[in-house]
Backbone as a printed PyTorch tensor [residue, N CA C, xyz], in Angstrom:
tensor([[[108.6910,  69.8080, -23.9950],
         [110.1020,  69.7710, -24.4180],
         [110.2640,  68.7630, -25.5310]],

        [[110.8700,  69.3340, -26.5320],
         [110.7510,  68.2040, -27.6570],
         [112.3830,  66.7850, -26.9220]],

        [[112.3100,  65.9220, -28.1710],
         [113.3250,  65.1140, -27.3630],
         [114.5700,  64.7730, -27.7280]],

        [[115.1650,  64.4270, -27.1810],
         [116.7930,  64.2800, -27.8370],
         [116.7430,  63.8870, -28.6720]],

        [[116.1410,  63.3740, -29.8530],
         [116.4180,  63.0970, -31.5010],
         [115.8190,  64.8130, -32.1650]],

        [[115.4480,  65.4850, -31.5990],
         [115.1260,  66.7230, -32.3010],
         [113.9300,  66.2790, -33.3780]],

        [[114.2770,  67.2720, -34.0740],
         [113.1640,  67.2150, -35.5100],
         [113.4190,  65.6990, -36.2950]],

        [[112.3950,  65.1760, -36.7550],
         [112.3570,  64.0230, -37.5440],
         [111.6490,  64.4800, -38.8190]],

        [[112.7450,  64.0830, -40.0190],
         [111.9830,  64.2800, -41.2390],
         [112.3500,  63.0630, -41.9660]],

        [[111.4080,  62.9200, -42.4710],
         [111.1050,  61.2730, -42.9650],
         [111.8930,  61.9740, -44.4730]],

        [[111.9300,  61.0560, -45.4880],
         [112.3370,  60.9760, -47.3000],
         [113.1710,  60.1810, -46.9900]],

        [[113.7640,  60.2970, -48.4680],
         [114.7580,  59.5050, -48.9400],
         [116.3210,  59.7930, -48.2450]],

        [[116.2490,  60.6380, -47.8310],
         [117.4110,  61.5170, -47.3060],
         [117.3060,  61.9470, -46.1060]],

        [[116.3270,  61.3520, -45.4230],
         [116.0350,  61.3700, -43.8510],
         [116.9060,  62.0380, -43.1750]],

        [[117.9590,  60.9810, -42.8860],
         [119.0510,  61.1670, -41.9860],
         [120.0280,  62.3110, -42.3420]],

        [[119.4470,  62.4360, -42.8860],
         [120.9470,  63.7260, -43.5950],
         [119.8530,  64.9710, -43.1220]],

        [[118.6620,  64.9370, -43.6630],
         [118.1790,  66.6480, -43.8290],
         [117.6590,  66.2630, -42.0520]],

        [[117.5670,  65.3000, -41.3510],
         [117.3250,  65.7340, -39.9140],
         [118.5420,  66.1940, -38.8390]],

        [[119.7320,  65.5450, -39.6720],
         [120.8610,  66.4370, -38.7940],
         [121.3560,  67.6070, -39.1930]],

        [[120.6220,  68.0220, -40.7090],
         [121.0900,  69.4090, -40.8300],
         [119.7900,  70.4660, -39.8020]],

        [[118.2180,  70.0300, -39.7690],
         [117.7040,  70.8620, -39.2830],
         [118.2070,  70.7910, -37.6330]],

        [[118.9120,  69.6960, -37.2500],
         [118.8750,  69.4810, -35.7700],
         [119.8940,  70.6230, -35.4380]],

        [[121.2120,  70.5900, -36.4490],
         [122.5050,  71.6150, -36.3570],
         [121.9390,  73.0430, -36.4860]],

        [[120.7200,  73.3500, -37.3520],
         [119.9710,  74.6900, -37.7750],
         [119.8930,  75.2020, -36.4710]],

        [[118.7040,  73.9160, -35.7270],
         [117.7750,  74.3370, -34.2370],
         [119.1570,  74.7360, -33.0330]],

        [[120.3510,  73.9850, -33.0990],
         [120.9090,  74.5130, -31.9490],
         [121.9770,  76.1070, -32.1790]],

        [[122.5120,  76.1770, -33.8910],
         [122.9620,  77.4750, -33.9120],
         [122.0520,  78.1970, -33.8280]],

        [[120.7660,  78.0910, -33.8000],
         [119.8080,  79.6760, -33.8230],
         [119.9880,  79.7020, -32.1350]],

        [[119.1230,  78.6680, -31.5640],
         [119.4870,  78.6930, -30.3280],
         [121.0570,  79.6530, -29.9810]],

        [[122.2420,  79.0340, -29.6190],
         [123.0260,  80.2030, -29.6750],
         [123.2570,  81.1150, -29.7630]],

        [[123.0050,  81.8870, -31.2790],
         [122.6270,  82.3430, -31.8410],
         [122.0380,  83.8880, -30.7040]],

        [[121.5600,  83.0430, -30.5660],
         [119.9120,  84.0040, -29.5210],
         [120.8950,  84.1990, -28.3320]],

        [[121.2160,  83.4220, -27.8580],
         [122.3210,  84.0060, -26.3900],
         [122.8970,  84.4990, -26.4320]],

        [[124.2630,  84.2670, -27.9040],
         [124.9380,  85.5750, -28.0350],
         [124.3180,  86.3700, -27.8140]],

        [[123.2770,  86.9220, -28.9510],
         [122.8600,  88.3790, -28.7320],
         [122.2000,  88.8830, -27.7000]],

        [[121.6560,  87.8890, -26.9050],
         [120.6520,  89.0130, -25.6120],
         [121.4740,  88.6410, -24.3100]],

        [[122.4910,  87.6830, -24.5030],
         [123.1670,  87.9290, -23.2990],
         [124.8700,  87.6110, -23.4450]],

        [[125.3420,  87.9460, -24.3820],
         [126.8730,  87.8680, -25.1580],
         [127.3450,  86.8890, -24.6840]],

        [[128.6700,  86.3040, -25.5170],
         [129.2550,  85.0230, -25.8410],
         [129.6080,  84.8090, -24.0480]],

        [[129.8680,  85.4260, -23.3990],
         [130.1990,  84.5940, -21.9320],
         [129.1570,  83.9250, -21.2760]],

        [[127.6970,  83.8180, -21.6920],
         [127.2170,  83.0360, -21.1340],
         [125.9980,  81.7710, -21.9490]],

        [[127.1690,  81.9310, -23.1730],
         [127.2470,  80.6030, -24.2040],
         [127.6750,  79.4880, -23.9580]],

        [[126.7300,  78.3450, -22.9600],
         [127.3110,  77.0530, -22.5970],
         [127.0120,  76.2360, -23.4650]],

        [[126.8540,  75.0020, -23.0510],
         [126.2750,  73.7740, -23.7930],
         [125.0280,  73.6220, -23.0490]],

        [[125.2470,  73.6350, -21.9690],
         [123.8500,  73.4000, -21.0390],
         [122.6470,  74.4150, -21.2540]],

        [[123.2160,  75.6710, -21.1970],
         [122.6810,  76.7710, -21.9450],
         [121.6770,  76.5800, -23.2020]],

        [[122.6100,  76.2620, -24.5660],
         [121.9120,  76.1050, -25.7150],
         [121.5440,  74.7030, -25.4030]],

        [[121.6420,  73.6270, -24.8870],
         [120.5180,  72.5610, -24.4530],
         [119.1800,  73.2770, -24.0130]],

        [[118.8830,  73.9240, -23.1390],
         [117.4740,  74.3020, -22.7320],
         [116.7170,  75.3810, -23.5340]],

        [[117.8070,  76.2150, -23.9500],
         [116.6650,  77.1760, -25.1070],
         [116.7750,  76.3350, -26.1370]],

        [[117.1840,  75.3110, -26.7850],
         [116.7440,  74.3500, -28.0620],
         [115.7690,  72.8360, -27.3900]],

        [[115.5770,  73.1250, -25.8470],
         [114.4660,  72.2610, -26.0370],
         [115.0630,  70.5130, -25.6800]],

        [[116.3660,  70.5270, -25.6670],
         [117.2240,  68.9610, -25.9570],
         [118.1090,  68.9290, -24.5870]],

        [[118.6650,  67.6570, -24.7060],
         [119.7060,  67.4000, -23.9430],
         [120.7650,  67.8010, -24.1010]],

        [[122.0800,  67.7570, -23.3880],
         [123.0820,  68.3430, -23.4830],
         [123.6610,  67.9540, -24.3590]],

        [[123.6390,  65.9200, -24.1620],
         [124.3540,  65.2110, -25.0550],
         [123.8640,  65.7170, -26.8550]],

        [[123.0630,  65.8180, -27.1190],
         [122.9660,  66.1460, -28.4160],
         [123.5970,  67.9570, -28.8200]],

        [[124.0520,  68.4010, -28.0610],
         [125.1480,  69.0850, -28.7250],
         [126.2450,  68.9170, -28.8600]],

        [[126.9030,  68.1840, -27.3320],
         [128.2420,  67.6180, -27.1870],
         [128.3990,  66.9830, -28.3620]],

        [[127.3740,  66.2600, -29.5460],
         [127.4760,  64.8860, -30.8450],
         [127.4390,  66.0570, -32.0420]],

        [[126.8560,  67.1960, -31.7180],
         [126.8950,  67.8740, -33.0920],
         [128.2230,  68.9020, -33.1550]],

        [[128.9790,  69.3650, -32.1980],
         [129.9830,  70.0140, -32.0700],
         [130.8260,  69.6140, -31.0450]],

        [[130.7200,  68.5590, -30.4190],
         [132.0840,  68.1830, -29.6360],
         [132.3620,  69.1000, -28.4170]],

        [[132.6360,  70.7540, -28.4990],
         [132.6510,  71.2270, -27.4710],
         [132.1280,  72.2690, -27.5090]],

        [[132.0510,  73.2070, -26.6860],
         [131.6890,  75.1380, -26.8460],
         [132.7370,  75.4930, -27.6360]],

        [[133.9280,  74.8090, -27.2890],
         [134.5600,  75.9010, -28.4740],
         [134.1550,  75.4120, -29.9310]],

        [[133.8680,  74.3120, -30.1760],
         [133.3660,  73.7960, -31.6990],
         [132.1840,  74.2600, -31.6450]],

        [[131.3590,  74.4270, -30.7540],
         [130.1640,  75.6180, -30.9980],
         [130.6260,  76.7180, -31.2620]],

        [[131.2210,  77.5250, -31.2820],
         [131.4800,  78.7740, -31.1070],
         [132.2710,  79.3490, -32.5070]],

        [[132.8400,  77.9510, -32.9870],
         [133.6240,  77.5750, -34.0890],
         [132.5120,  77.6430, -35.3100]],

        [[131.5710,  76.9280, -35.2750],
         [130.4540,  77.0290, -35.8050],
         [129.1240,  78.2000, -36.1510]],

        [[129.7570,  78.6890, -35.5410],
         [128.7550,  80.1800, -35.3380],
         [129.5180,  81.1260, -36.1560]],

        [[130.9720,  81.0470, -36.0180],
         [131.5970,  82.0570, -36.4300],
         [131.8640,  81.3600, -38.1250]],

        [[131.2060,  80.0360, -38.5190],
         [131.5500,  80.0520, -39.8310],
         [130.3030,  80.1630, -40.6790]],

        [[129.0610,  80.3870, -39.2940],
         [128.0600,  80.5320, -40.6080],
         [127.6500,  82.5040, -39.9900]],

        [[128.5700,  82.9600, -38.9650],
         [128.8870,  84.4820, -39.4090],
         [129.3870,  84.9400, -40.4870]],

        [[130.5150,  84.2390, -41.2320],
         [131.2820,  84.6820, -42.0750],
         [130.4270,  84.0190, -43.2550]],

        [[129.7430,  83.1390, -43.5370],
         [129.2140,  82.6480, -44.8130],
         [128.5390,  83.4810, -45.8510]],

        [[127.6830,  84.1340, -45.2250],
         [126.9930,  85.4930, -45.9750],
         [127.9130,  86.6620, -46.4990]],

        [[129.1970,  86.7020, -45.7900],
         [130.0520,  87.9410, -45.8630],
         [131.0610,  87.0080, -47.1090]],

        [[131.2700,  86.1200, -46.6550],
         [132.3690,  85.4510, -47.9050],
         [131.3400,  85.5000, -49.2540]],

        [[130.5420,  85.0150, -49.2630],
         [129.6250,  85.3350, -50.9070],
         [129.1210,  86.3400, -51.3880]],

        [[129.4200,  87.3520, -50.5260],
         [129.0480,  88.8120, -50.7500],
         [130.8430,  89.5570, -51.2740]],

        [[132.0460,  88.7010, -50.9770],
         [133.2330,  89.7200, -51.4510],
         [133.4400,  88.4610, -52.5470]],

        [[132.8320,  87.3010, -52.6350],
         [133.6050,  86.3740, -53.6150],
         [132.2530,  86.9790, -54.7040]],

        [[131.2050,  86.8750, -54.5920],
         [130.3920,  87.3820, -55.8350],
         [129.1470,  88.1140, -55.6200]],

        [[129.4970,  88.7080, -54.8990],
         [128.5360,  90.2380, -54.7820],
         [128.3220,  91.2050, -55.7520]],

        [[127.9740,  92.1090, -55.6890],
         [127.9060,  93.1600, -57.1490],
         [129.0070,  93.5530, -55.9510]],

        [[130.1120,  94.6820, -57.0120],
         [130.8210,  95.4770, -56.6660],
         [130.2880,  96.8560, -55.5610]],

        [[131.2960,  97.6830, -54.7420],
         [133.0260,  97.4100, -55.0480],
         [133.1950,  96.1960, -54.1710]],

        [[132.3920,  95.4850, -52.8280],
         [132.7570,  94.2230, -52.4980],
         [133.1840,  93.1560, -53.1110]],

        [[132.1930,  93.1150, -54.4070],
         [132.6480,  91.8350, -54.9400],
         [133.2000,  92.0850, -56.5210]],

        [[133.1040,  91.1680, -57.3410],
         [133.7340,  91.4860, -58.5710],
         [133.2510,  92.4340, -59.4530]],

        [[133.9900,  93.0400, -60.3210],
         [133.4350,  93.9790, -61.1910],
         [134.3260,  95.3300, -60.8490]],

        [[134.7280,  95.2710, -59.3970],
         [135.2070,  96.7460, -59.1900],
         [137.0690,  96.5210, -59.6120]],

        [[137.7910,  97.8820, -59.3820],
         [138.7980,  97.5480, -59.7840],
         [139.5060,  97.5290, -57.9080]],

        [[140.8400,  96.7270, -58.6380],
         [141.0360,  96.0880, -57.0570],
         [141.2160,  96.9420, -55.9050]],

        [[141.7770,  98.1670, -56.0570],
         [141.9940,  99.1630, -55.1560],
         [140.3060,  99.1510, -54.6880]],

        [[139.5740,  99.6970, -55.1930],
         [138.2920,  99.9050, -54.6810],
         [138.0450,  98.6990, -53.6950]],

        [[138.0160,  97.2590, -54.4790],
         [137.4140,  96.1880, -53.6230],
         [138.7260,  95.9970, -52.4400]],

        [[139.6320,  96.4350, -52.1590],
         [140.5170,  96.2150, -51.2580],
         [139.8740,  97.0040, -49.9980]],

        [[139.4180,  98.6200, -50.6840],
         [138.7020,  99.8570, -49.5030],
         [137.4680,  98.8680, -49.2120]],

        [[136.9220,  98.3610, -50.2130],
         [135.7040,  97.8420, -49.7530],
         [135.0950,  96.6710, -48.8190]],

        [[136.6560,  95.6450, -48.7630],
         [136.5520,  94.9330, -48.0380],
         [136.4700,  95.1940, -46.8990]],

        [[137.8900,  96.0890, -46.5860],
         [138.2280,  96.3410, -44.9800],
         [137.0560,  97.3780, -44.5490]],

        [[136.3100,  98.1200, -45.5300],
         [135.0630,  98.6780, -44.8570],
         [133.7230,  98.0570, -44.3410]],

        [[133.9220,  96.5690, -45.1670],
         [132.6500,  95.7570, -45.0940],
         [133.0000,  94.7380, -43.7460]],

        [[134.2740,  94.5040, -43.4530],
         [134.7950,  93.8850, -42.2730],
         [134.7640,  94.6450, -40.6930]],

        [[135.4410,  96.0240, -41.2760],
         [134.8940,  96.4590, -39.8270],
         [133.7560,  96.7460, -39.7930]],

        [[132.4300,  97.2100, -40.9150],
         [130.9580,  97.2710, -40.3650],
         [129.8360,  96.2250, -39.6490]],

        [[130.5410,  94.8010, -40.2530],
         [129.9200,  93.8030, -39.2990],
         [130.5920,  93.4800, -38.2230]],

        [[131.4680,  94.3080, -37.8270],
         [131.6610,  93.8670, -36.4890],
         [130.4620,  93.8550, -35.3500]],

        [[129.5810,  94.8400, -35.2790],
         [128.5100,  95.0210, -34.8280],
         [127.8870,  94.1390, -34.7790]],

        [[127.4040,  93.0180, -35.9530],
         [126.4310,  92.1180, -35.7530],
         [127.1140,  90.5180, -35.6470]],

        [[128.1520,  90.5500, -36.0700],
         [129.2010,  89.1610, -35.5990],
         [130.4960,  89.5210, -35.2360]],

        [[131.0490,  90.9350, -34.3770],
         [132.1340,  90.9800, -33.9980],
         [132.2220,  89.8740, -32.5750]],

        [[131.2610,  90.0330, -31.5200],
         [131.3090,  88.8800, -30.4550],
         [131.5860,  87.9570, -30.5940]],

        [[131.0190,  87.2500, -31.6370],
         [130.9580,  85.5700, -31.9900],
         [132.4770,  85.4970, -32.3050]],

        [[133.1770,  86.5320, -33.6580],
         [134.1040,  85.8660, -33.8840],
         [135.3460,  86.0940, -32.9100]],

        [[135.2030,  87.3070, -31.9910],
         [136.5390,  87.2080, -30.9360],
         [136.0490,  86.7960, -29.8610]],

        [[134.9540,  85.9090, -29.3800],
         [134.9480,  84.5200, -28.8300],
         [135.4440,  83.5370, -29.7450]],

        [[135.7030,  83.3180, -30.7220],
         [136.3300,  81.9040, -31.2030],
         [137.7740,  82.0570, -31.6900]],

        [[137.7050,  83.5340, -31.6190],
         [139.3020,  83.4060, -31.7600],
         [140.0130,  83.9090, -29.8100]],

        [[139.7100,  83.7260, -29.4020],
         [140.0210,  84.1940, -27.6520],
         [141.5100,  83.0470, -27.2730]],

        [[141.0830,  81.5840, -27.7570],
         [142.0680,  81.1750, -27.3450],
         [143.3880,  80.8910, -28.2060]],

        [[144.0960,  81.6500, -27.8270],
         [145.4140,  81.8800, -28.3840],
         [145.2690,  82.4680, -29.7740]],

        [[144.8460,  83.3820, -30.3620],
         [144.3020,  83.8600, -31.1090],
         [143.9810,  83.4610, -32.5290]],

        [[143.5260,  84.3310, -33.4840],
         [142.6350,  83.9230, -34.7600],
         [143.7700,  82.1990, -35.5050]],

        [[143.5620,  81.2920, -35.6540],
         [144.1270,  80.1750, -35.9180],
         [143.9430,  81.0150, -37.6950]],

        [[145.4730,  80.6990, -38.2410],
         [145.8110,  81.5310, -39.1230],
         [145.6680,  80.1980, -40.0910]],

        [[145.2820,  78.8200, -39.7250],
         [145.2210,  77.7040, -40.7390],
         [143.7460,  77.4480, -41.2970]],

        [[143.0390,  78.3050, -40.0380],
         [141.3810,  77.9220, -40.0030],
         [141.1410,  78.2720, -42.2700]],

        [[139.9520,  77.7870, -42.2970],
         [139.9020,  77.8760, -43.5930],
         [139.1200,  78.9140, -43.7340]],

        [[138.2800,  79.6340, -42.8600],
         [137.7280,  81.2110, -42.9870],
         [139.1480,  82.3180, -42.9240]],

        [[140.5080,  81.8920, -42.2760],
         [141.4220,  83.0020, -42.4020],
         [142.3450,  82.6250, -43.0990]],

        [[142.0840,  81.2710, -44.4620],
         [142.9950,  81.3420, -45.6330],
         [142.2760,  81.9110, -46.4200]],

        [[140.6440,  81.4660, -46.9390],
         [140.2260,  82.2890, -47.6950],
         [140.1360,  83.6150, -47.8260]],

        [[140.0750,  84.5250, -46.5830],
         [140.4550,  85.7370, -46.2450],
         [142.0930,  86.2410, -47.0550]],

        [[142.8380,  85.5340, -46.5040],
         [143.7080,  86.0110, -47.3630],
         [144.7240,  85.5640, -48.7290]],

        [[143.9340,  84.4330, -49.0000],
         [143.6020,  84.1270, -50.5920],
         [142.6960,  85.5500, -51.2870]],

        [[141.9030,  86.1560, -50.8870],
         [141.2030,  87.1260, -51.3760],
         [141.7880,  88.3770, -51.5630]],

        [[142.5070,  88.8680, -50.1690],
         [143.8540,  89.6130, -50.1830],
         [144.3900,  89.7290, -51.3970]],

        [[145.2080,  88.4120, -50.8220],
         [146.3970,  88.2540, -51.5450],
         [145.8680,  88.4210, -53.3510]],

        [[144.8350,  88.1240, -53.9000],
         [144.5420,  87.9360, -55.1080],
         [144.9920,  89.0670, -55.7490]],

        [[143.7460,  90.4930, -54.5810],
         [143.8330,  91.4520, -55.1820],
         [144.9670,  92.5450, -55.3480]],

        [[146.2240,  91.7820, -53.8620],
         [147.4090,  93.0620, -53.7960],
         [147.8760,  92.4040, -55.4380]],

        [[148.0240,  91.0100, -55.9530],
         [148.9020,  90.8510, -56.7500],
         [148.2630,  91.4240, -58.1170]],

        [[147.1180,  91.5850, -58.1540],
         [146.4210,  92.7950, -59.0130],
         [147.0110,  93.8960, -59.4300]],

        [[147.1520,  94.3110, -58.0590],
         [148.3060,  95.6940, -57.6390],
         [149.1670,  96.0040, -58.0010]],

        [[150.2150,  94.8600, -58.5340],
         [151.3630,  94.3470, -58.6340],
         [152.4480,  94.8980, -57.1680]],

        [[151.7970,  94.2320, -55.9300],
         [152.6150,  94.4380, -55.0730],
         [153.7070,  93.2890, -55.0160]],

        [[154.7650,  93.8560, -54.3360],
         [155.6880,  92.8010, -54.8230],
         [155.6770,  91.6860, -53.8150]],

        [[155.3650,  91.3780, -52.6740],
         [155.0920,  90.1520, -51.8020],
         [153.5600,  90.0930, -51.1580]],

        [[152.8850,  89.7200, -51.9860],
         [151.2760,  90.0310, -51.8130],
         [150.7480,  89.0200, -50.7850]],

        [[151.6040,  87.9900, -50.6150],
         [151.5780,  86.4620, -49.6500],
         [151.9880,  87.4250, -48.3000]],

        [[152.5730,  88.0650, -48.1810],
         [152.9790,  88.4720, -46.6260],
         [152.3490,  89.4510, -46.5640]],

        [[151.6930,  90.2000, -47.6250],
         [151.0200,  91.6490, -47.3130],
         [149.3810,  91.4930, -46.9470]],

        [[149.1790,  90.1410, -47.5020],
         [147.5470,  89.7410, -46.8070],
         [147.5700,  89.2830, -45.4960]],

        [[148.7570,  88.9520, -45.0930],
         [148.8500,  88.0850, -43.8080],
         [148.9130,  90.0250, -43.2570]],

        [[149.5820,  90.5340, -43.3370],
         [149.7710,  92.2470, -42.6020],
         [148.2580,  92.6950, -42.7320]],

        [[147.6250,  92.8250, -44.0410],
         [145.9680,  93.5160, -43.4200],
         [145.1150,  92.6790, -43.0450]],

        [[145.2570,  91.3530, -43.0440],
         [143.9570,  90.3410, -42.3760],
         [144.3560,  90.5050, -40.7180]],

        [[145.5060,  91.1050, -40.6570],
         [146.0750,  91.4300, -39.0890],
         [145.1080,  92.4830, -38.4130]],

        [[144.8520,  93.4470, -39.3630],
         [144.6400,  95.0460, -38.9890],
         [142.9420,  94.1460, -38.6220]],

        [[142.2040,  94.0310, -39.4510],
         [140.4650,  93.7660, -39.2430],
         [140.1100,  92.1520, -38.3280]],

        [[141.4330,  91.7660, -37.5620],
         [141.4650,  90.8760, -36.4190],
         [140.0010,  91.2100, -36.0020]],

        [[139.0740,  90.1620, -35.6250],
         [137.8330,  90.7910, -34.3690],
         [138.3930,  91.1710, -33.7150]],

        [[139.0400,  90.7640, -32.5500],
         [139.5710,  91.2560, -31.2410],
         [139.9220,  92.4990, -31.2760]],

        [[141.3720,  92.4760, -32.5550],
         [141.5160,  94.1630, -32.4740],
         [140.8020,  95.0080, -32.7810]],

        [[139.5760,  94.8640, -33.5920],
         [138.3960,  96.1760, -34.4270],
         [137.8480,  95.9040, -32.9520]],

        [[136.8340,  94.7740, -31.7360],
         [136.4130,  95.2860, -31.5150],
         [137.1540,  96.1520, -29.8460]],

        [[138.4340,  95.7400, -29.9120],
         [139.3220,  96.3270, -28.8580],
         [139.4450,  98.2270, -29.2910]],

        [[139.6620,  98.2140, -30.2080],
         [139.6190,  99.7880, -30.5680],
         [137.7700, 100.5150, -30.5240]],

        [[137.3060,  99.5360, -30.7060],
         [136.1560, 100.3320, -30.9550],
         [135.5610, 100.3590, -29.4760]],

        [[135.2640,  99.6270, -28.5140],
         [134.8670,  99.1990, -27.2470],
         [135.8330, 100.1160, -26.2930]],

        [[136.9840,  99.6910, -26.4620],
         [137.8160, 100.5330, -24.8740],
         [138.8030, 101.6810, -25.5910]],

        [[139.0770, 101.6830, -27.0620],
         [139.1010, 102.5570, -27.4560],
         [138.7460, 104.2780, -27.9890]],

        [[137.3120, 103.9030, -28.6270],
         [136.7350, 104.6800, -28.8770],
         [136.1520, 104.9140, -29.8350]],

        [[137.1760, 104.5870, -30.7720],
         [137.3930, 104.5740, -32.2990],
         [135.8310, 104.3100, -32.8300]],

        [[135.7320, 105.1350, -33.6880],
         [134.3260, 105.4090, -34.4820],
         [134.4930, 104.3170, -35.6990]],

        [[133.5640, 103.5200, -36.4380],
         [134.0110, 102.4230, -38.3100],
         [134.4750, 104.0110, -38.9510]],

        [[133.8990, 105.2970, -38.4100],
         [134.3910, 105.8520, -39.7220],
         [136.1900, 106.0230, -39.8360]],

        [[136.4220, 106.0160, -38.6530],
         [137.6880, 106.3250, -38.2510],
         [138.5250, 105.3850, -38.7400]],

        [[138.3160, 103.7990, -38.4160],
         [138.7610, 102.4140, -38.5150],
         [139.2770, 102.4450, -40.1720]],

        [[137.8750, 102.8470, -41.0640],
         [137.7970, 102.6980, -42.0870],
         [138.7990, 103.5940, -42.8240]],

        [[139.1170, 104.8780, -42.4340],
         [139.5970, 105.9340, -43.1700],
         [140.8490, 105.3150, -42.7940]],

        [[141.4750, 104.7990, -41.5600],
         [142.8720, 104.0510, -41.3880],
         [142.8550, 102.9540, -42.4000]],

        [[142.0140, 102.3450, -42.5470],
         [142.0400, 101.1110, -43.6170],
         [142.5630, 101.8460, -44.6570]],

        [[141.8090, 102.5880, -45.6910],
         [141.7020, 103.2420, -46.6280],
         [143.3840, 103.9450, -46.8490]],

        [[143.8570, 104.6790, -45.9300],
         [145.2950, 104.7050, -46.3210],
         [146.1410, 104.4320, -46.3050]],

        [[145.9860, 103.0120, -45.1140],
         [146.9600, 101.5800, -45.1830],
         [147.1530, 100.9860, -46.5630]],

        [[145.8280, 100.8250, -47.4520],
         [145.8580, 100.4310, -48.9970],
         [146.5660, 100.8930, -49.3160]],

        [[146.3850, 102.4100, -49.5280],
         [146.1520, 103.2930, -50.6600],
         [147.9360, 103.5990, -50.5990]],

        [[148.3170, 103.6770, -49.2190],
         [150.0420, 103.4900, -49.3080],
         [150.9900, 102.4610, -49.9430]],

        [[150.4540, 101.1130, -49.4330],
         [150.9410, 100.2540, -49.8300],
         [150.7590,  99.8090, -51.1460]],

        [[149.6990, 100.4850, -52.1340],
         [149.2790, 100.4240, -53.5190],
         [150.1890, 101.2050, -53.7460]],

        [[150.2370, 102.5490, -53.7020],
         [150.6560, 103.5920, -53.8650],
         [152.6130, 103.4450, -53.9350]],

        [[152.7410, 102.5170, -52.9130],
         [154.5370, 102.7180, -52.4280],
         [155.0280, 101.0540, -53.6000]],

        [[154.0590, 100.5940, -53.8590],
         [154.5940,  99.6150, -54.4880],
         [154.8360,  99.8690, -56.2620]],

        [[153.4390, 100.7880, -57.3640],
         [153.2590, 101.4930, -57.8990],
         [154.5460, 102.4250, -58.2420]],

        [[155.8060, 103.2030, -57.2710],
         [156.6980, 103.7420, -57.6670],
         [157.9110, 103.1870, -56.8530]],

        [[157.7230, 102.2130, -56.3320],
         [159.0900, 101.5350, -56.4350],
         [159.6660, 101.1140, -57.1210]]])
């Protein structure tokens, strides 16, 4: 069993690059439980023994399960935010905004599959925290592209579709629902395409 200081890497910058690999070793850990045995049996004590450490050294790197859980769901979204902020198109720039609007809400409900758990475990209590800075940038991104659109309140209309691709609700429709991404998606697609569309001849 390695020991409660985790990995030691000596340089100039010691202390810094050993608490980033120590934070690495316990989200993979996690990581790994989500997937082979889903977020309900994501403890602290838990990711203490598959990372090898004591408890206390997670309680110091995240404070609680839910700041674990908090943590998981921001390096879920990290790959997906640099893929709609500068991806090749229609996700990311280059496309015109209608497209990257279809493209978002298609690229949101397709990872639900591989980080829908994580993130409606961290949004479970009392739901998605609308201050968190993964669900302003979300609809800073929105909002960019309705005003593209020239919709006329693009601030309340990102807060309305960052509603629709909620985890909870994509994976509540898809789980006890039924609902197929192709289905999800084609509802996405004419939620836009209306609200482009109804703003366009008003």
């Amino acid at each position: 069993m390695q020991s409660e200081g985790l990995l030691r890497v000596t340089g100039d910058d010691g202390e810094r690059t050993d608490a980033a690999r120590n934070r690495r070793l316990l989200l993979d850990a996690a990581a790994e439980i989500v997937a082979s045995c889903g977020p309900d049996k994501l403890t602290t004590d838990a990711v203490a023994r598959r990372a090898g450490v004591g408890k206390g050294t997670v309680f110091r790197r995240f404070g609680s399960r839910a700041g674990l859980l908090h943590a998981l769901a921001d390096e879920a979204g990290r790959s997906f935010q640099q893929a709609f902020m500068a991806g090749p198109p229609p996700l990311g720039p280059g496309a015109a905004p209608l497209e990257r609007l279809v493209a978002f809400g298609e690229a949101s409900i397709g990872r639900m599959l591989l980080d829908g758990q994580i993130l409606r475990a961290a949004e479970q209590r009392g739901g998605p925290d609308p201050e968190h800075p993964t669900q302003q940038l979300v609809r800073l991104h929105l909002a960019m592209l309705l005003r593209e659109l020239d919709v006329q309140d693009p601030e309340l209309a990102s807060y309305q579709l960052a509603a629709f691709l909620n985890a909870g609700l994509l994976l509540h429709l898809q789980e006890h629902r039924g609902m197929s991404d192709a289905r999800l998606a084609a509802s996405w697609r004419v939620l836009v395409v209306a609200l482009a569309t109804a703003e366009t001849h008003s």
